[in-house]
Amino acid sequence: MTEISLTNRKSRVKREINAVITIALRDITLALRSPGTIFTSLAMPLIMMGMLGGSLAENMTGGLRFDYSKFMMVGMMVNMLFMVTTMGMTSLVEDHTTDFTQEMLVSPVSRYSIVIGKIFGSSFGAIISMAGTLIVGIIMGITLNPGQLLMILILSPLMCLSGGALAMIIIGVIKSNKTANTAVMLITMPQMFLSGAIIPINNSSGILYVLSHAMPMTYCLDLVRAVVYAGTPEYASVVLFNPVVNFTAIVVLTVICLMIGTFLFARSEKSR
């Protein structure tokens, strides 16, 4: 009986993994068939980092005790992972309109597998945007060593999962594509400025301090910067929290958002 139970459990785990991979590959395939999506993913870093970040670097960073250009590039790489994944999750609204989500929900797989598959599928464009940010950085004379790039790549699935989980709360209650896009922008743009992606938040106080410490991207950024600046004199000026605190905060916030978002998503589909 125990052996049968173990076999069934392994079969279910395999089915859930296959579901995650299949759903992710579907979204990646759709992205590859849309050159405009890939172009936008590459063009966004040029606008965000090349223009906005470049202007800030030239006009507002004279008193900083660290190289702002490197600070900005790391911030924008994480921001692209987080923001593009979050924006990509709005495709669930279109799937809702075409009844594709209904077809997924009647399949014998966990709701969490469906959501996680969508998040990883949406992260494809985010990886392209991160690569675009790196290219813009190289053009601007900003570089990271191979070890730092490898660590960022290793952490990138966690960043994408955090952003996608946050978006699920919005997707779970909004079923208008236009409204969903607007709502997602309202939760991503403030984080870019208040989490420290391009503007240091070491001296934030009052309501800005509370908001910045409530945002998942703050901890994503700080964890990646802790990895990039480890062992350098700039570490204390750039990194806010201990990496363990950052990792714990990311995991806790991601799990909470994923549970709430998946519940709202499944409930909204059942009530149709």
XYZ file of C-alpha atoms in Angstrom:
272
model
C 0.000 0.000 0.000
C 2.851 2.346 0.840
C 4.570 1.537 -2.459
C 1.389 2.278 -4.402
C 0.964 5.551 -2.542
C 4.564 6.501 -3.313
C 4.098 5.655 -6.987
C 0.930 7.761 -7.177
C 2.694 10.666 -5.501
C 5.583 10.498 -7.967
C 3.127 10.361 -10.852
C 1.297 13.425 -9.549
C 4.541 15.380 -9.076
C 5.569 14.498 -12.616
C 2.170 15.620 -13.923
C 2.422 18.955 -12.105
C 5.946 19.594 -13.440
C 4.817 18.733 -16.969
C 1.913 21.165 -16.601
C 4.213 23.984 -15.491
C 6.587 23.349 -18.414
C 3.777 23.050 -20.981
C 2.052 26.269 -19.915
C 5.369 28.140 -19.800
C 6.366 26.887 -23.263
C 3.011 27.978 -24.679
C 3.594 31.561 -23.553
C 7.197 31.495 -24.798
C 6.012 30.249 -28.194
C 3.415 33.017 -28.395
C 6.114 35.575 -27.551
C 8.436 34.237 -30.253
C 5.623 34.531 -32.793
C 5.201 38.201 -31.880
C 8.290 40.188 -32.992
C 6.719 43.327 -31.546
C 6.833 41.837 -28.054
C 10.530 41.002 -28.360
C 11.290 44.446 -29.815
C 9.458 46.124 -26.932
C 11.351 44.003 -24.411
C 14.641 45.160 -25.937
C 13.587 48.791 -26.412
C 12.320 49.289 -22.858
C 15.796 49.125 -21.241
C 17.062 51.731 -23.701
C 14.330 54.147 -22.619
C 14.429 53.368 -18.907
C 18.166 53.099 -18.398
C 19.704 54.932 -21.323
C 17.546 58.030 -21.046
C 16.138 58.225 -17.520
C 19.073 56.596 -15.765
C 21.626 58.403 -17.890
C 20.068 61.770 -17.097
C 20.082 61.034 -13.362
C 23.692 59.877 -13.508
C 24.749 63.165 -15.089
C 22.744 65.531 -12.912
C 21.981 64.106 -9.462
C 24.767 61.801 -8.267
C 27.647 64.076 -7.330
C 27.533 63.379 -3.573
C 27.185 59.593 -3.666
C 29.861 57.378 -2.151
C 29.565 54.709 -4.846
C 29.516 54.372 -8.631
C 25.961 55.306 -9.535
C 26.150 53.809 -13.038
C 26.729 50.299 -11.705
C 24.110 50.842 -8.988
C 21.597 51.885 -11.646
C 22.342 49.021 -14.034
C 21.871 46.353 -11.347
C 18.657 48.078 -10.285
C 17.316 48.237 -13.825
C 18.160 44.580 -14.508
C 16.071 43.516 -11.509
C 13.393 46.050 -12.378
C 13.078 44.594 -15.883
C 12.721 41.071 -14.485
C 10.076 42.176 -12.027
C 8.138 44.642 -14.191
C 8.056 42.711 -17.485
C 6.987 39.501 -15.745
C 4.250 41.409 -13.939
C 3.028 43.006 -17.160
C 3.167 39.662 -18.963
C 0.755 38.151 -16.461
C -2.038 40.288 -17.930
C -2.237 37.671 -20.705
C -4.342 35.698 -18.227
C -7.103 38.242 -18.800
C -7.052 37.474 -22.521
C -7.037 33.753 -21.737
C -10.099 34.412 -19.577
C -11.845 36.107 -22.507
C -11.093 33.223 -24.880
C -12.083 30.625 -22.241
C -8.583 29.115 -22.271
C -8.352 29.451 -18.495
C -11.514 27.367 -18.169
C -9.867 24.612 -20.190
C -6.789 24.712 -17.950
C -8.809 24.670 -14.741
C -10.732 21.508 -15.686
C -7.436 19.656 -16.201
C -6.261 17.376 -13.351
C -3.448 19.675 -12.197
C -3.032 22.064 -9.300
C -4.102 25.711 -9.696
C -0.648 26.641 -8.446
C 0.988 24.729 -11.304
C -1.104 26.728 -13.788
C -0.165 30.043 -12.189
C 3.532 29.193 -11.812
C 3.633 28.023 -15.439
C 2.160 31.363 -16.543
C 4.698 33.248 -14.435
C 7.660 31.387 -15.926
C 6.212 31.834 -19.411
C 5.869 35.574 -18.823
C 9.440 35.703 -17.541
C 10.773 34.984 -21.049
C 10.246 38.597 -22.074
C 11.712 39.676 -18.745
C 14.952 37.781 -19.441
C 15.163 39.469 -22.844
C 14.672 42.865 -21.188
C 17.385 42.054 -18.646
C 19.734 41.133 -21.495
C 18.806 44.410 -23.210
C 19.662 46.288 -20.026
C 23.051 44.572 -19.927
C 23.706 45.559 -23.554
C 22.762 49.192 -22.862
C 25.052 49.103 -19.826
C 27.966 47.853 -21.907
C 27.359 50.651 -24.420
C 27.436 53.130 -21.510
C 30.702 51.622 -20.287
C 29.195 49.712 -17.314
C 30.252 46.099 -16.866
C 29.804 43.236 -14.415
C 32.160 40.289 -14.093
C 31.016 36.766 -15.174
C 30.547 35.642 -11.560
C 28.191 38.535 -10.795
C 26.214 37.907 -13.974
C 25.915 34.212 -13.113
C 24.562 34.998 -9.641
C 22.004 37.428 -11.084
C 20.915 34.752 -13.555
C 20.577 32.186 -10.757
C 18.410 34.582 -8.726
C 16.308 35.732 -11.707
C 13.625 32.977 -11.408
C 12.962 34.101 -7.825
C 12.643 37.737 -8.955
C 10.212 36.765 -11.730
C 8.190 34.549 -9.388
C 7.895 37.422 -6.902
C 6.659 39.846 -9.563
C 4.240 37.369 -11.098
C 2.792 36.411 -7.715
C 2.093 40.065 -6.943
C 0.377 40.512 -10.311
C -1.914 37.541 -9.618
C -3.743 39.508 -6.929
C -4.688 42.086 -9.573
C -5.514 39.479 -12.213
C -7.700 37.629 -9.721
C -10.112 40.535 -9.348
C -9.903 42.333 -12.719
C -11.149 40.767 -15.937
C -10.865 43.745 -18.294
C -7.666 43.715 -20.339
C -7.390 47.505 -20.419
C -8.066 47.854 -16.698
C -5.628 45.056 -15.873
C -2.818 46.735 -17.836
C -3.464 50.016 -16.050
C -3.628 48.355 -12.615
C -0.378 46.467 -13.202
C 1.359 49.689 -14.209
C 0.105 51.263 -10.991
C 1.822 48.586 -8.908
C 5.048 48.425 -10.941
C 5.929 52.060 -11.644
C 5.853 53.219 -7.984
C 8.086 50.282 -7.062
C 10.681 51.338 -9.617
C 11.081 54.689 -7.870
C 10.402 53.708 -4.242
C 12.286 50.398 -4.053
C 15.671 51.822 -5.010
C 15.971 50.662 -8.612
C 17.300 54.017 -9.828
C 17.094 56.295 -6.788
C 18.840 55.336 -3.491
C 16.386 54.974 -0.594
C 18.869 54.771 2.304
C 17.559 58.011 3.802
C 13.840 57.513 3.184
C 11.575 58.354 6.123
C 7.904 58.625 7.039
C 5.391 57.264 4.545
C 8.076 56.757 1.891
C 10.006 54.531 4.295
C 6.894 52.463 5.042
C 5.980 52.084 1.364
C 9.479 51.165 0.274
C 9.770 48.470 2.938
C 6.379 47.016 2.022
C 7.317 46.498 -1.639
C 8.603 43.081 -2.769
C 10.942 44.636 -5.319
C 12.880 46.388 -2.526
C 14.054 43.046 -1.178
C 14.663 41.609 -4.663
C 16.901 44.548 -5.514
C 18.722 44.469 -2.213
C 19.428 40.735 -2.453
C 20.914 41.069 -5.930
C 22.985 44.092 -4.919
C 24.254 42.172 -1.886
C 25.530 39.511 -4.271
C 27.034 41.988 -6.748
C 28.694 44.217 -4.137
C 29.844 41.423 -1.795
C 33.396 42.068 -0.603
C 33.574 45.624 -1.975
C 34.008 48.903 -0.030
C 30.663 50.138 -1.418
C 28.678 47.285 0.178
C 27.633 49.206 3.306
C 26.541 52.232 1.258
C 24.471 50.239 -1.227
C 22.965 47.237 0.595
C 20.164 47.849 3.111
C 19.563 44.464 4.751
C 21.286 41.191 5.465
C 20.880 38.811 2.481
C 19.110 36.291 4.728
C 16.537 38.951 5.643
C 16.059 39.783 1.958
C 15.649 36.155 0.920
C 13.208 35.448 3.748
C 11.133 38.546 2.942
C 10.990 37.618 -0.752
C 9.880 34.059 -0.035
C 7.255 35.103 2.530
C 5.792 37.883 0.357
C 5.827 35.653 -2.729
C 4.036 32.792 -0.969
C 1.414 35.146 0.482
C 0.765 36.855 -2.863
C 0.727 33.516 -4.703
C -1.794 31.995 -2.310
C -4.106 35.035 -2.341
C -3.775 35.576 -6.093
C -4.362 31.934 -7.004
C -7.396 31.763 -4.718
C -8.915 34.896 -6.278
C -8.095 33.668 -9.793
C -9.680 30.243 -9.275
C -12.733 31.736 -7.548
C -13.334 34.231 -10.352
C -13.233 31.437 -12.948
C -15.619 29.231 -10.984
C -18.156 32.054 -10.620
C -18.448 32.653 -14.364
